[in-house]
Amino acid sequence: VLEDCPELRKLVRQLGRGGGKGPLRRAPQELESSGCPPGVIRSPLQPEETRGLTRSNELGRLLPSEMALLAHGWPRKVREDGYVPEGAVMVRSAAQSASVGAASAPDAAGEASSSEEYDQEYYLPGAHAARMLHRVRRAERNLLSYERTGWLEDQPALITDRTEVRPAGELGPIILCLDTSGSMQGARETVAKALAL
């Protein structure tokens, strides 16, 4: 049957072949280039695996050390017991600054009410420098982050002289499902199994 039908023969050859999938092997590197025949290229547009480290400005892929630098620059709330680390710089929020006049005036009971004891914040020593360093690194796209890439199929690609380890794009898995319910018993099930084999 395969010899008489070239379309079926072509389909059988392509089954289980995916350019971006399959076993890895050493093959010529392909780079994205318009006007070239379609191929398989490595691209950050399809993040499938962590390949290594790179420098970028994407917050979602930052290394923990860069996240610690970012977190160091944020203000912290004063604990209930009033503990503030040595060298910390106290700050007031905009709401506290507006209520300073009202807080110093005595209330009906004759005592000065203070909202500062609940909403006080402080910066750790070096917080301003850490915040500025993070902003500069982000603006320069110089934050250490994970490099996530994958393989895009059917993209215009130019084959280079260098080689790389890439998916073979052949002989991948074929998953076939056969209906063996009561309606397929007998000759129908036999024909379906014969076609599958």
GROMACS .gro file of C-alpha atoms in nm:
model
  197
    1VAL     CA    1   0.000   0.000   0.000
    2LEU     CA    2   0.289   0.240   0.080
    3GLU     CA    3   0.446   0.190  -0.262
    4ASP     CA    4   0.126   0.292  -0.440
    5CYS     CA    5   0.053   0.607  -0.235
    6PRO     CA    6   0.341   0.862  -0.217
    7GLU     CA    7   0.143   1.090   0.017
    8LEU     CA    8   0.104   0.809   0.271
    9ARG     CA    9   0.474   0.719   0.233
   10LYS     CA   10   0.569   1.082   0.305
   11LEU     CA   11   0.340   1.091   0.609
   12VAL     CA   12   0.494   0.772   0.752
   13ARG     CA   13   0.846   0.920   0.712
   14GLN     CA   14   0.745   1.236   0.900
   15LEU     CA   15   0.576   1.060   1.194
   16GLY     CA   16   0.767   1.116   1.514
   17ARG     CA   17   0.988   1.386   1.366
   18GLY     CA   18   0.982   1.720   1.539
   19GLY     CA   19   1.256   1.977   1.477
   20GLY     CA   20   1.257   2.104   1.833
   21LYS     CA   21   1.223   1.765   1.997
   22GLY     CA   22   1.389   1.427   1.999
   23PRO     CA   23   1.729   1.297   2.108
   24LEU     CA   24   2.022   1.539   2.120
   25ARG     CA   25   2.309   1.515   1.873
   26ARG     CA   26   2.590   1.733   1.740
   27ALA     CA   27   2.475   1.914   1.426
   28PRO     CA   28   2.553   2.235   1.235
   29GLN     CA   29   2.439   2.548   1.415
   30GLU     CA   30   2.151   2.739   1.259
   31LEU     CA   31   2.107   3.113   1.311
   32GLU     CA   32   1.796   3.319   1.238
   33SER     CA   33   1.826   3.487   0.899
   34SER     CA   34   1.545   3.618   0.679
   35GLY     CA   35   1.523   3.488   0.324
   36CYS     CA   36   1.669   3.147   0.411
   37PRO     CA   37   1.494   2.809   0.408
   38PRO     CA   38   1.306   2.710   0.726
   39GLY     CA   39   1.500   2.544   1.004
   40VAL     CA   40   1.521   2.508   1.380
   41ILE     CA   41   1.679   2.791   1.579
   42ARG     CA   42   1.752   2.850   1.947
   43SER     CA   43   1.539   3.136   2.073
   44PRO     CA   44   1.450   3.303   2.406
   45LEU     CA   45   1.094   3.336   2.273
   46GLN     CA   46   1.034   2.969   2.363
   47PRO     CA   47   1.175   2.933   2.718
   48GLU     CA   48   1.194   2.557   2.777
   49GLU     CA   49   1.522   2.509   2.962
   50THR     CA   50   1.771   2.700   3.172
   51ARG     CA   51   2.085   2.714   2.965
   52GLY     CA   52   2.309   2.922   3.190
   53LEU     CA   53   2.349   3.275   3.320
   54THR     CA   54   2.320   3.598   3.128
   55ARG     CA   55   2.276   3.969   3.190
   56SER     CA   56   1.934   4.123   3.130
   57ASN     CA   57   1.675   4.356   3.285
   58GLU     CA   58   1.400   4.096   3.336
   59LEU     CA   59   1.286   4.077   3.698
   60GLY     CA   60   1.124   3.734   3.656
   61ARG     CA   61   1.455   3.557   3.593
   62LEU     CA   62   1.682   3.734   3.844
   63LEU     CA   63   1.936   3.543   4.050
   64PRO     CA   64   1.870   3.540   4.427
   65SER     CA   65   2.171   3.767   4.486
   66GLU     CA   66   2.017   4.035   4.264
   67MET     CA   67   1.681   3.996   4.440
   68ALA     CA   68   1.857   4.044   4.775
   69LEU     CA   69   2.008   4.369   4.645
   70LEU     CA   70   1.662   4.485   4.540
   71ALA     CA   71   1.507   4.385   4.873
   72HIS     CA   72   1.782   4.561   5.072
   73GLY     CA   73   1.669   4.896   4.930
   74TRP     CA   74   1.306   4.867   5.045
   75PRO     CA   75   1.187   5.032   5.369
   76ARG     CA   76   1.101   4.810   5.663
   77LYS     CA   77   0.829   4.854   5.924
   78VAL     CA   78   0.925   4.901   6.287
   79ARG     CA   79   0.841   4.590   6.487
   80GLU     CA   80   0.579   4.599   6.761
   81ASP     CA   81   0.847   4.593   7.029
   82GLY     CA   82   1.003   4.905   6.870
   83TYR     CA   83   1.330   4.739   6.765
   84VAL     CA   84   1.526   4.927   6.499
   85PRO     CA   85   1.874   4.807   6.388
   86GLU     CA   86   2.170   5.027   6.471
   87GLY     CA   87   2.247   5.279   6.198
   88ALA     CA   88   1.899   5.257   6.042
   89VAL     CA   89   1.748   5.574   5.898
   90MET     CA   90   1.391   5.651   6.012
   91VAL     CA   91   1.146   5.780   5.751
   92ARG     CA   92   0.789   5.901   5.754
   93SER     CA   93   0.523   5.814   5.501
   94ALA     CA   94   0.319   6.088   5.330
   95ALA     CA   95   0.020   6.009   5.553
   96GLN     CA   96   0.235   6.050   5.864
   97SER     CA   97   0.378   6.382   5.744
   98ALA     CA   98   0.027   6.517   5.687
   99SER     CA   99  -0.089   6.404   6.031
  100VAL     CA  100   0.205   6.551   6.226
  101GLY     CA  101   0.009   6.866   6.314
  102ALA     CA  102  -0.297   6.667   6.416
  103ALA     CA  103  -0.091   6.417   6.615
  104SER     CA  104   0.074   6.686   6.826
  105ALA     CA  105  -0.260   6.843   6.923
  106PRO     CA  106  -0.422   6.692   7.236
  107ASP     CA  107  -0.739   6.490   7.182
  108ALA     CA  108  -1.055   6.491   7.399
  109ALA     CA  109  -0.883   6.291   7.674
  110GLY     CA  110  -0.602   6.544   7.688
  111GLU     CA  111  -0.331   6.307   7.557
  112ALA     CA  112  -0.143   6.350   7.231
  113SER     CA  113  -0.243   6.074   6.988
  114SER     CA  114   0.038   5.946   6.769
  115SER     CA  115  -0.001   5.731   6.459
  116GLU     CA  116   0.376   5.723   6.421
  117GLU     CA  117   0.419   5.431   6.658
  118TYR     CA  118   0.218   5.208   6.420
  119ASP     CA  119   0.336   5.320   6.077
  120GLN     CA  120   0.703   5.404   6.128
  121GLU     CA  121   0.946   5.275   5.869
  122TYR     CA  122   1.322   5.270   5.843
  123TYR     CA  123   1.590   5.198   5.585
  124LEU     CA  124   1.885   4.971   5.659
  125PRO     CA  125   2.233   5.122   5.629
  126GLY     CA  126   2.333   5.133   5.262
  127ALA     CA  127   1.974   5.094   5.139
  128HIS     CA  128   1.987   5.404   4.920
  129ALA     CA  129   2.309   5.286   4.752
  130ALA     CA  130   2.165   4.935   4.700
  131ARG     CA  131   1.847   5.076   4.546
  132MET     CA  132   2.043   5.305   4.313
  133LEU     CA  133   2.282   5.025   4.213
  134HIS     CA  134   1.986   4.801   4.125
  135ARG     CA  135   1.824   5.077   3.917
  136VAL     CA  136   2.148   5.143   3.727
  137ARG     CA  137   2.204   4.773   3.656
  138ARG     CA  138   1.846   4.735   3.536
  139ALA     CA  139   1.868   5.040   3.309
  140GLU     CA  140   2.190   4.902   3.159
  141ARG     CA  141   2.036   4.552   3.122
  142ASN     CA  142   2.316   4.429   3.343
  143LEU     CA  143   2.130   4.227   3.611
  144LEU     CA  144   2.249   3.868   3.653
  145SER     CA  145   1.965   3.638   3.549
  146TYR     CA  146   1.898   3.286   3.428
  147GLU     CA  147   1.915   3.235   3.051
  148ARG     CA  148   1.603   3.049   2.941
  149THR     CA  149   1.586   2.931   2.581
  150GLY     CA  150   1.418   2.673   2.363
  151TRP     CA  151   1.388   2.568   2.001
  152LEU     CA  152   1.164   2.732   1.740
  153GLU     CA  153   1.072   2.529   1.435
  154ASP     CA  154   1.007   2.645   1.078
  155GLN     CA  155   1.196   2.973   1.118
  156PRO     CA  156   1.417   3.112   0.840
  157ALA     CA  157   1.763   2.988   0.936
  158LEU     CA  158   2.114   3.007   0.798
  159ILE     CA  159   2.336   2.701   0.853
  160THR     CA  160   2.680   2.797   0.987
  161ASP     CA  161   3.017   2.619   0.996
  162ARG     CA  162   3.005   2.578   1.375
  163THR     CA  163   2.838   2.282   1.542
  164GLU     CA  164   2.619   2.264   1.850
  165VAL     CA  165   2.428   2.002   2.046
  166ARG     CA  166   2.068   2.026   1.931
  167PRO     CA  167   1.759   1.807   1.903
  168ALA     CA  168   1.789   1.565   1.616
  169GLY     CA  169   1.434   1.629   1.499
  170GLU     CA  170   1.386   1.270   1.398
  171LEU     CA  171   1.256   0.944   1.534
  172GLY     CA  172   1.080   1.101   1.830
  173PRO     CA  173   0.803   0.927   2.022
  174ILE     CA  174   0.479   0.835   1.848
  175ILE     CA  175   0.177   0.807   2.074
  176LEU     CA  176  -0.109   0.615   1.921
  177CYS     CA  177  -0.449   0.561   2.082
  178LEU     CA  178  -0.681   0.282   1.971
  179ASP     CA  179  -1.047   0.263   2.062
  180THR     CA  180  -1.114  -0.082   2.208
  181SER     CA  181  -1.462  -0.015   2.337
  182GLY     CA  182  -1.756  -0.244   2.266
  183SER     CA  183  -1.840  -0.069   1.938
  184MET     CA  184  -1.492  -0.154   1.798
  185GLN     CA  185  -1.491  -0.527   1.880
  186GLY     CA  186  -1.440  -0.776   1.603
  187ALA     CA  187  -1.329  -0.678   1.252
  188ARG     CA  188  -1.313  -0.303   1.324
  189GLU     CA  189  -1.062  -0.352   1.606
  190THR     CA  190  -0.851  -0.590   1.391
  191VAL     CA  191  -0.837  -0.338   1.105
  192ALA     CA  192  -0.745  -0.053   1.341
  193LYS     CA  193  -0.461  -0.257   1.494
  194ALA     CA  194  -0.335  -0.359   1.150
  195LEU     CA  195  -0.324   0.005   1.037
  196ALA     CA  196  -0.141   0.103   1.355
  197LEU     CA  197   0.127  -0.163   1.300
   0.00000   0.00000   0.00000
